Amino acid sequence: MREILGRRRRLLRGDGQPELISAALTFATEWRWPVLPGVTTQSQGHSRCGCPNPECTVPGAHPFDPGLLAATTDERMVRWWWTNRPTAPIILATGGQAPCAVSLPALPAAHALTALDRMGMRLGPVVASPARWAILVKPYSMEQLGELLYAKDFVPGSLRFHGEGGYIALPPSETGQGTISWQCAPLPGSASPWVPDVEAVVDAVVEALTRTGVSAPEF
């Protein structure tokens, strides 16, 4: 059975407060995940993004300056970014050597993870925001994803795929969408966490949603 560890757990420093720079350095230097700072939200309205787009739908949960191509595993750069921007969300550039992700709305995701646990499906880390949960998976190509989706009779339209050129926010970030946390936390240790293949996750999630009869809303 899959172990679900550290629900809603954060990386903490000694006084119990999340420390973004420590988390960012762990991702970049120990796990070799390329990261960069996201846009901070406006102080006068936490749900308002600091980017120029007044209609931004993912406030604080995306890169802007620097852009996504600046994502790095370089310790000096990561340390400089979060020393100067200590509240910036941590953005993972998915794909390449880093994990990709499959995300779906929070309520269907909760039902799916419960069903997957009963099925004995092994999952790696799962990142949660109040709106969506993202299951981390091994890197995949667009060709691989296209073949996977073409072979299936049905895939919920609310499933999103964060592959090469994509990104997700990582714990313990605070964004306009709320707190980003671990729904299923990585096992402790310095090695990069194990993640499953995208095919196994998509097959299992679709089966789980079908079994539970939970529809995934389109958002």
PDB file of C-alpha atoms in Angstrom:
ATOM      1  CA  MET A   1       0.000   0.000   0.000  1.00  0.00           C
ATOM      2  CA  ARG A   2       1.135   3.474  -0.771  1.00  0.00           C
ATOM      3  CA  GLU A   3       2.286   5.462   2.208  1.00  0.00           C
ATOM      4  CA  ILE A   4       0.745   8.918   2.473  1.00  0.00           C
ATOM      5  CA  LEU A   5       3.229  10.914   4.464  1.00  0.00           C
ATOM      6  CA  GLY A   6       3.087  14.340   5.957  1.00  0.00           C
ATOM      7  CA  ARG A   7      -0.280  15.561   4.738  1.00  0.00           C
ATOM      8  CA  ARG A   8      -0.214  19.304   4.376  1.00  0.00           C
ATOM      9  CA  ARG A   9       3.326  19.259   5.790  1.00  0.00           C
ATOM     10  CA  ARG A  10       5.712  22.141   5.100  1.00  0.00           C
ATOM     11  CA  LEU A  11       9.441  22.546   5.198  1.00  0.00           C
ATOM     12  CA  LEU A  12      10.007  24.375   8.471  1.00  0.00           C
ATOM     13  CA  ARG A  13      12.809  26.161  10.225  1.00  0.00           C
ATOM     14  CA  GLY A  14      13.376  26.024  13.952  1.00  0.00           C
ATOM     15  CA  ASP A  15      10.718  28.546  14.953  1.00  0.00           C
ATOM     16  CA  GLY A  16       8.032  26.674  13.031  1.00  0.00           C
ATOM     17  CA  GLN A  17       7.770  29.146  10.163  1.00  0.00           C
ATOM     18  CA  PRO A  18       8.215  28.098   6.534  1.00  0.00           C
ATOM     19  CA  GLU A  19      11.543  29.152   5.099  1.00  0.00           C
ATOM     20  CA  LEU A  20      11.389  29.517   1.358  1.00  0.00           C
ATOM     21  CA  ILE A  21      15.110  29.852   0.762  1.00  0.00           C
ATOM     22  CA  SER A  22      15.811  26.569   2.554  1.00  0.00           C
ATOM     23  CA  ALA A  23      13.180  24.771   0.502  1.00  0.00           C
ATOM     24  CA  ALA A  24      14.390  26.327  -2.766  1.00  0.00           C
ATOM     25  CA  LEU A  25      17.970  25.263  -2.028  1.00  0.00           C
ATOM     26  CA  THR A  26      16.861  21.714  -1.259  1.00  0.00           C
ATOM     27  CA  PHE A  27      14.996  21.451  -4.549  1.00  0.00           C
ATOM     28  CA  ALA A  28      17.830  22.949  -6.585  1.00  0.00           C
ATOM     29  CA  THR A  29      21.004  21.590  -5.016  1.00  0.00           C
ATOM     30  CA  GLU A  30      19.944  18.267  -3.495  1.00  0.00           C
ATOM     31  CA  TRP A  31      17.178  17.161  -5.838  1.00  0.00           C
ATOM     32  CA  ARG A  32      18.528  18.949  -8.951  1.00  0.00           C
ATOM     33  CA  TRP A  33      15.148  20.470  -9.790  1.00  0.00           C
ATOM     34  CA  PRO A  34      15.473  23.801 -11.655  1.00  0.00           C
ATOM     35  CA  VAL A  35      13.588  26.528  -9.809  1.00  0.00           C
ATOM     36  CA  LEU A  36      13.058  30.274 -10.012  1.00  0.00           C
ATOM     37  CA  PRO A  37      11.064  32.856  -8.030  1.00  0.00           C
ATOM     38  CA  GLY A  38       7.448  33.469  -8.911  1.00  0.00           C
ATOM     39  CA  VAL A  39       5.594  36.755  -8.949  1.00  0.00           C
ATOM     40  CA  THR A  40       4.671  37.962  -5.490  1.00  0.00           C
ATOM     41  CA  THR A  41       1.108  39.118  -4.936  1.00  0.00           C
ATOM     42  CA  GLN A  42       0.230  42.739  -4.314  1.00  0.00           C
ATOM     43  CA  SER A  43       0.306  43.684  -0.658  1.00  0.00           C
ATOM     44  CA  GLN A  44      -2.975  45.572  -0.861  1.00  0.00           C
ATOM     45  CA  GLY A  45      -4.794  42.566  -2.248  1.00  0.00           C
ATOM     46  CA  HIS A  46      -3.298  39.119  -1.743  1.00  0.00           C
ATOM     47  CA  SER A  47      -5.405  37.677  -4.560  1.00  0.00           C
ATOM     48  CA  ARG A  48      -4.045  40.265  -7.011  1.00  0.00           C
ATOM     49  CA  CYS A  49      -0.948  39.219  -8.926  1.00  0.00           C
ATOM     50  CA  GLY A  50       2.112  41.445  -9.107  1.00  0.00           C
ATOM     51  CA  CYS A  51       2.406  40.853 -12.872  1.00  0.00           C
ATOM     52  CA  PRO A  52       1.072  43.405 -15.408  1.00  0.00           C
ATOM     53  CA  ASN A  53      -1.996  41.297 -16.258  1.00  0.00           C
ATOM     54  CA  PRO A  54      -4.945  42.557 -14.139  1.00  0.00           C
ATOM     55  CA  GLU A  55      -6.902  39.412 -15.064  1.00  0.00           C
ATOM     56  CA  CYS A  56      -4.174  36.937 -14.048  1.00  0.00           C
ATOM     57  CA  THR A  57      -5.820  33.624 -13.119  1.00  0.00           C
ATOM     58  CA  VAL A  58      -2.847  32.199 -11.198  1.00  0.00           C
ATOM     59  CA  PRO A  59      -1.741  35.155  -9.036  1.00  0.00           C
ATOM     60  CA  GLY A  60       1.746  34.661  -7.673  1.00  0.00           C
ATOM     61  CA  ALA A  61       1.933  31.097  -8.987  1.00  0.00           C
ATOM     62  CA  HIS A  62       3.868  31.791 -12.165  1.00  0.00           C
ATOM     63  CA  PRO A  63       7.221  33.251 -13.273  1.00  0.00           C
ATOM     64  CA  PHE A  64       7.478  36.708 -14.802  1.00  0.00           C
ATOM     65  CA  ASP A  65      10.786  38.429 -14.051  1.00  0.00           C
ATOM     66  CA  PRO A  66      12.921  36.428 -14.514  1.00  0.00           C
ATOM     67  CA  GLY A  67      11.209  34.291 -17.131  1.00  0.00           C
ATOM     68  CA  LEU A  68      10.881  30.521 -17.049  1.00  0.00           C
ATOM     69  CA  LEU A  69      14.083  29.950 -19.020  1.00  0.00           C
ATOM     70  CA  ALA A  70      16.055  31.361 -16.078  1.00  0.00           C
ATOM     71  CA  ALA A  71      15.182  28.344 -13.881  1.00  0.00           C
ATOM     72  CA  THR A  72      18.367  26.871 -12.454  1.00  0.00           C
ATOM     73  CA  THR A  73      19.922  24.454  -9.995  1.00  0.00           C
ATOM     74  CA  ASP A  74      22.813  26.832  -9.288  1.00  0.00           C
ATOM     75  CA  GLU A  75      23.128  27.385  -5.540  1.00  0.00           C
ATOM     76  CA  ARG A  76      24.504  30.906  -5.776  1.00  0.00           C
ATOM     77  CA  MET A  77      21.706  32.095  -8.058  1.00  0.00           C
ATOM     78  CA  VAL A  78      18.981  30.484  -5.962  1.00  0.00           C
ATOM     79  CA  ARG A  79      20.428  31.910  -2.771  1.00  0.00           C
ATOM     80  CA  TRP A  80      20.669  35.390  -4.357  1.00  0.00           C
ATOM     81  CA  TRP A  81      17.081  35.293  -5.592  1.00  0.00           C
ATOM     82  CA  TRP A  82      15.509  34.380  -2.248  1.00  0.00           C
ATOM     83  CA  THR A  83      17.832  36.579  -0.237  1.00  0.00           C
ATOM     84  CA  ASN A  84      16.531  39.515  -2.247  1.00  0.00           C
ATOM     85  CA  ARG A  85      12.971  38.217  -2.618  1.00  0.00           C
ATOM     86  CA  PRO A  86      12.382  36.201   0.565  1.00  0.00           C
ATOM     87  CA  THR A  87       8.609  35.842   0.098  1.00  0.00           C
ATOM     88  CA  ALA A  88       8.681  34.883  -3.583  1.00  0.00           C
ATOM     89  CA  PRO A  89       6.873  31.628  -4.412  1.00  0.00           C
ATOM     90  CA  ILE A  90       9.079  28.748  -5.570  1.00  0.00           C
ATOM     91  CA  ILE A  91       8.376  27.796  -9.183  1.00  0.00           C
ATOM     92  CA  LEU A  92       9.522  24.454 -10.589  1.00  0.00           C
ATOM     93  CA  ALA A  93      10.289  24.372 -14.322  1.00  0.00           C
ATOM     94  CA  THR A  94       8.835  20.994 -15.275  1.00  0.00           C
ATOM     95  CA  GLY A  95      10.357  18.636 -17.825  1.00  0.00           C
ATOM     96  CA  GLY A  96      13.904  18.003 -18.942  1.00  0.00           C
ATOM     97  CA  GLN A  97      15.607  16.315 -15.998  1.00  0.00           C
ATOM     98  CA  ALA A  98      12.965  17.584 -13.563  1.00  0.00           C
ATOM     99  CA  PRO A  99       9.626  15.942 -12.806  1.00  0.00           C
ATOM    100  CA  CYS A 100       6.550  16.748 -14.827  1.00  0.00           C
ATOM    101  CA  ALA A 101       3.077  16.815 -13.279  1.00  0.00           C
ATOM    102  CA  VAL A 102      -0.551  15.894 -13.843  1.00  0.00           C
ATOM    103  CA  SER A 103      -3.005  18.148 -12.016  1.00  0.00           C
ATOM    104  CA  LEU A 104      -6.750  18.174 -11.402  1.00  0.00           C
ATOM    105  CA  PRO A 105      -9.196  20.131  -9.229  1.00  0.00           C
ATOM    106  CA  ALA A 106      -8.808  19.571  -5.500  1.00  0.00           C
ATOM    107  CA  LEU A 107     -12.072  17.756  -4.710  1.00  0.00           C
ATOM    108  CA  PRO A 108     -11.847  15.150  -7.492  1.00  0.00           C
ATOM    109  CA  ALA A 109      -8.142  14.813  -6.698  1.00  0.00           C
ATOM    110  CA  ALA A 110      -8.909  13.986  -3.054  1.00  0.00           C
ATOM    111  CA  HIS A 111     -11.382  11.293  -4.116  1.00  0.00           C
ATOM    112  CA  ALA A 112      -8.932   9.967  -6.712  1.00  0.00           C
ATOM    113  CA  LEU A 113      -6.058   9.706  -4.219  1.00  0.00           C
ATOM    114  CA  THR A 114      -8.274   7.827  -1.752  1.00  0.00           C
ATOM    115  CA  ALA A 115      -9.284   5.406  -4.493  1.00  0.00           C
ATOM    116  CA  LEU A 116      -5.677   5.005  -5.646  1.00  0.00           C
ATOM    117  CA  ASP A 117      -4.612   4.197  -2.097  1.00  0.00           C
ATOM    118  CA  ARG A 118      -7.223   1.458  -1.914  1.00  0.00           C
ATOM    119  CA  MET A 119      -6.029   0.127  -5.281  1.00  0.00           C
ATOM    120  CA  GLY A 120      -2.459  -0.056  -3.985  1.00  0.00           C
ATOM    121  CA  MET A 121      -1.200   2.508  -6.510  1.00  0.00           C
ATOM    122  CA  ARG A 122       2.203   3.876  -5.537  1.00  0.00           C
ATOM    123  CA  LEU A 123       2.528   7.627  -5.929  1.00  0.00           C
ATOM    124  CA  GLY A 124       5.366  10.023  -5.307  1.00  0.00           C
ATOM    125  CA  PRO A 125       4.955  13.581  -4.023  1.00  0.00           C
ATOM    126  CA  VAL A 126       1.623  15.351  -4.528  1.00  0.00           C
ATOM    127  CA  VAL A 127       1.536  19.159  -4.416  1.00  0.00           C
ATOM    128  CA  ALA A 128      -1.676  20.797  -3.189  1.00  0.00           C
ATOM    129  CA  SER A 129      -3.181  24.253  -3.471  1.00  0.00           C
ATOM    130  CA  PRO A 130      -6.729  25.047  -2.365  1.00  0.00           C
ATOM    131  CA  ALA A 131      -7.862  24.826  -5.990  1.00  0.00           C
ATOM    132  CA  ARG A 132      -5.760  22.072  -7.605  1.00  0.00           C
ATOM    133  CA  TRP A 133      -3.532  19.138  -6.703  1.00  0.00           C
ATOM    134  CA  ALA A 134      -0.572  18.124  -8.869  1.00  0.00           C
ATOM    135  CA  ILE A 135       0.802  14.576  -8.958  1.00  0.00           C
ATOM    136  CA  LEU A 136       4.498  14.608  -9.847  1.00  0.00           C
ATOM    137  CA  VAL A 137       5.521  12.142 -12.562  1.00  0.00           C
ATOM    138  CA  LYS A 138       8.632  11.224 -14.513  1.00  0.00           C
ATOM    139  CA  PRO A 139       9.604  13.538 -17.385  1.00  0.00           C
ATOM    140  CA  TYR A 140       7.724  12.826 -20.599  1.00  0.00           C
ATOM    141  CA  SER A 141       7.782  14.155 -24.146  1.00  0.00           C
ATOM    142  CA  MET A 142       4.881  15.748 -25.990  1.00  0.00           C
ATOM    143  CA  GLU A 143       4.938  12.790 -28.393  1.00  0.00           C
ATOM    144  CA  GLN A 144       4.623  10.368 -25.479  1.00  0.00           C
ATOM    145  CA  LEU A 145       1.746  12.357 -24.012  1.00  0.00           C
ATOM    146  CA  GLY A 146      -0.010  12.587 -27.379  1.00  0.00           C
ATOM    147  CA  GLU A 147       0.148   8.818 -27.866  1.00  0.00           C
ATOM    148  CA  LEU A 148      -1.141   8.243 -24.356  1.00  0.00           C
ATOM    149  CA  LEU A 149      -4.140  10.527 -24.776  1.00  0.00           C
ATOM    150  CA  TYR A 150      -4.920   9.251 -28.291  1.00  0.00           C
ATOM    151  CA  ALA A 151      -5.109   5.672 -27.001  1.00  0.00           C
ATOM    152  CA  LYS A 152      -7.722   6.498 -24.356  1.00  0.00           C
ATOM    153  CA  ASP A 153     -11.468   6.613 -24.958  1.00  0.00           C
ATOM    154  CA  PHE A 154     -11.971   9.287 -22.321  1.00  0.00           C
ATOM    155  CA  VAL A 155      -9.802  11.713 -20.368  1.00  0.00           C
ATOM    156  CA  PRO A 156     -11.409  14.359 -18.114  1.00  0.00           C
ATOM    157  CA  GLY A 157     -10.990  17.795 -19.664  1.00  0.00           C
ATOM    158  CA  SER A 158      -9.997  19.202 -16.277  1.00  0.00           C
ATOM    159  CA  LEU A 159      -6.776  17.183 -16.226  1.00  0.00           C
ATOM    160  CA  ARG A 160      -3.809  19.449 -16.937  1.00  0.00           C
ATOM    161  CA  PHE A 161      -0.387  18.299 -18.013  1.00  0.00           C
ATOM    162  CA  HIS A 162       2.691  20.206 -16.916  1.00  0.00           C
ATOM    163  CA  GLY A 163       5.476  18.957 -19.165  1.00  0.00           C
ATOM    164  CA  GLU A 164       8.449  20.470 -20.955  1.00  0.00           C
ATOM    165  CA  GLY A 165       8.098  24.253 -20.881  1.00  0.00           C
ATOM    166  CA  GLY A 166       5.562  24.124 -18.038  1.00  0.00           C
ATOM    167  CA  TYR A 167       5.733  24.956 -14.362  1.00  0.00           C
ATOM    168  CA  ILE A 168       4.078  24.473 -10.986  1.00  0.00           C
ATOM    169  CA  ALA A 169       4.470  26.224  -7.621  1.00  0.00           C
ATOM    170  CA  LEU A 170       6.140  24.196  -4.867  1.00  0.00           C
ATOM    171  CA  PRO A 171       5.735  24.198  -1.068  1.00  0.00           C
ATOM    172  CA  PRO A 172       5.905  26.162   1.126  1.00  0.00           C
ATOM    173  CA  SER A 173       4.942  28.983  -1.250  1.00  0.00           C
ATOM    174  CA  GLU A 174       2.164  31.454  -0.544  1.00  0.00           C
ATOM    175  CA  THR A 175       0.321  32.575  -3.671  1.00  0.00           C
ATOM    176  CA  GLY A 176      -2.901  34.358  -4.496  1.00  0.00           C
ATOM    177  CA  GLN A 177      -4.458  30.888  -4.669  1.00  0.00           C
ATOM    178  CA  GLY A 178      -3.476  30.209  -1.060  1.00  0.00           C
ATOM    179  CA  THR A 179      -0.810  28.085   0.590  1.00  0.00           C
ATOM    180  CA  ILE A 180       1.037  25.518  -1.513  1.00  0.00           C
ATOM    181  CA  SER A 181       1.724  22.393   0.550  1.00  0.00           C
ATOM    182  CA  TRP A 182       2.531  18.693   0.309  1.00  0.00           C
ATOM    183  CA  GLN A 183      -0.582  16.540   0.198  1.00  0.00           C
ATOM    184  CA  CYS A 184       1.759  13.556  -0.040  1.00  0.00           C
ATOM    185  CA  ALA A 185       5.184  14.637   1.163  1.00  0.00           C
ATOM    186  CA  PRO A 186       8.504  13.347  -0.213  1.00  0.00           C
ATOM    187  CA  LEU A 187      10.329  10.849   1.946  1.00  0.00           C
ATOM    188  CA  PRO A 188      13.110  12.547   3.925  1.00  0.00           C
ATOM    189  CA  GLY A 189      16.627  12.321   2.539  1.00  0.00           C
ATOM    190  CA  SER A 190      18.912  14.040   0.066  1.00  0.00           C
ATOM    191  CA  ALA A 191      18.064  11.973  -3.024  1.00  0.00           C
ATOM    192  CA  SER A 192      15.530  13.276  -5.509  1.00  0.00           C
ATOM    193  CA  PRO A 193      12.113  11.765  -4.676  1.00  0.00           C
ATOM    194  CA  TRP A 194      10.841   8.813  -6.672  1.00  0.00           C
ATOM    195  CA  VAL A 195       7.992   9.631  -9.085  1.00  0.00           C
ATOM    196  CA  PRO A 196       5.831   7.292 -11.225  1.00  0.00           C
ATOM    197  CA  ASP A 197       5.379   7.166 -14.998  1.00  0.00           C
ATOM    198  CA  VAL A 198       2.752   9.465 -16.486  1.00  0.00           C
ATOM    199  CA  GLU A 199       0.977   6.521 -18.154  1.00  0.00           C
ATOM    200  CA  ALA A 200       0.411   4.758 -14.839  1.00  0.00           C
ATOM    201  CA  VAL A 201      -0.889   7.929 -13.193  1.00  0.00           C
ATOM    202  CA  VAL A 202      -3.282   8.902 -15.983  1.00  0.00           C
ATOM    203  CA  ASP A 203      -4.632   5.355 -16.287  1.00  0.00           C
ATOM    204  CA  ALA A 204      -5.143   5.085 -12.527  1.00  0.00           C
ATOM    205  CA  VAL A 205      -6.667   8.553 -12.085  1.00  0.00           C
ATOM    206  CA  VAL A 206      -9.171   8.046 -14.911  1.00  0.00           C
ATOM    207  CA  GLU A 207     -10.106   4.627 -13.517  1.00  0.00           C
ATOM    208  CA  ALA A 208     -10.411   6.016  -9.985  1.00  0.00           C
ATOM    209  CA  LEU A 209     -12.663   8.901 -11.083  1.00  0.00           C
ATOM    210  CA  THR A 210     -14.811   6.463 -13.044  1.00  0.00           C
ATOM    211  CA  ARG A 211     -15.111   4.100 -10.082  1.00  0.00           C
ATOM    212  CA  THR A 212     -15.986   6.815  -7.587  1.00  0.00           C
ATOM    213  CA  GLY A 213     -18.383   8.543  -9.965  1.00  0.00           C
ATOM    214  CA  VAL A 214     -16.824  11.910  -9.151  1.00  0.00           C
ATOM    215  CA  SER A 215     -16.898  14.314 -12.058  1.00  0.00           C
ATOM    216  CA  ALA A 216     -13.977  16.688 -12.415  1.00  0.00           C
ATOM    217  CA  PRO A 217     -15.238  20.222 -13.079  1.00  0.00           C
ATOM    218  CA  GLU A 218     -13.720  22.110 -15.971  1.00  0.00           C
ATOM    219  CA  PHE A 219     -11.367  24.540 -14.243  1.00  0.00           C
TER     220      PHE A 219
END
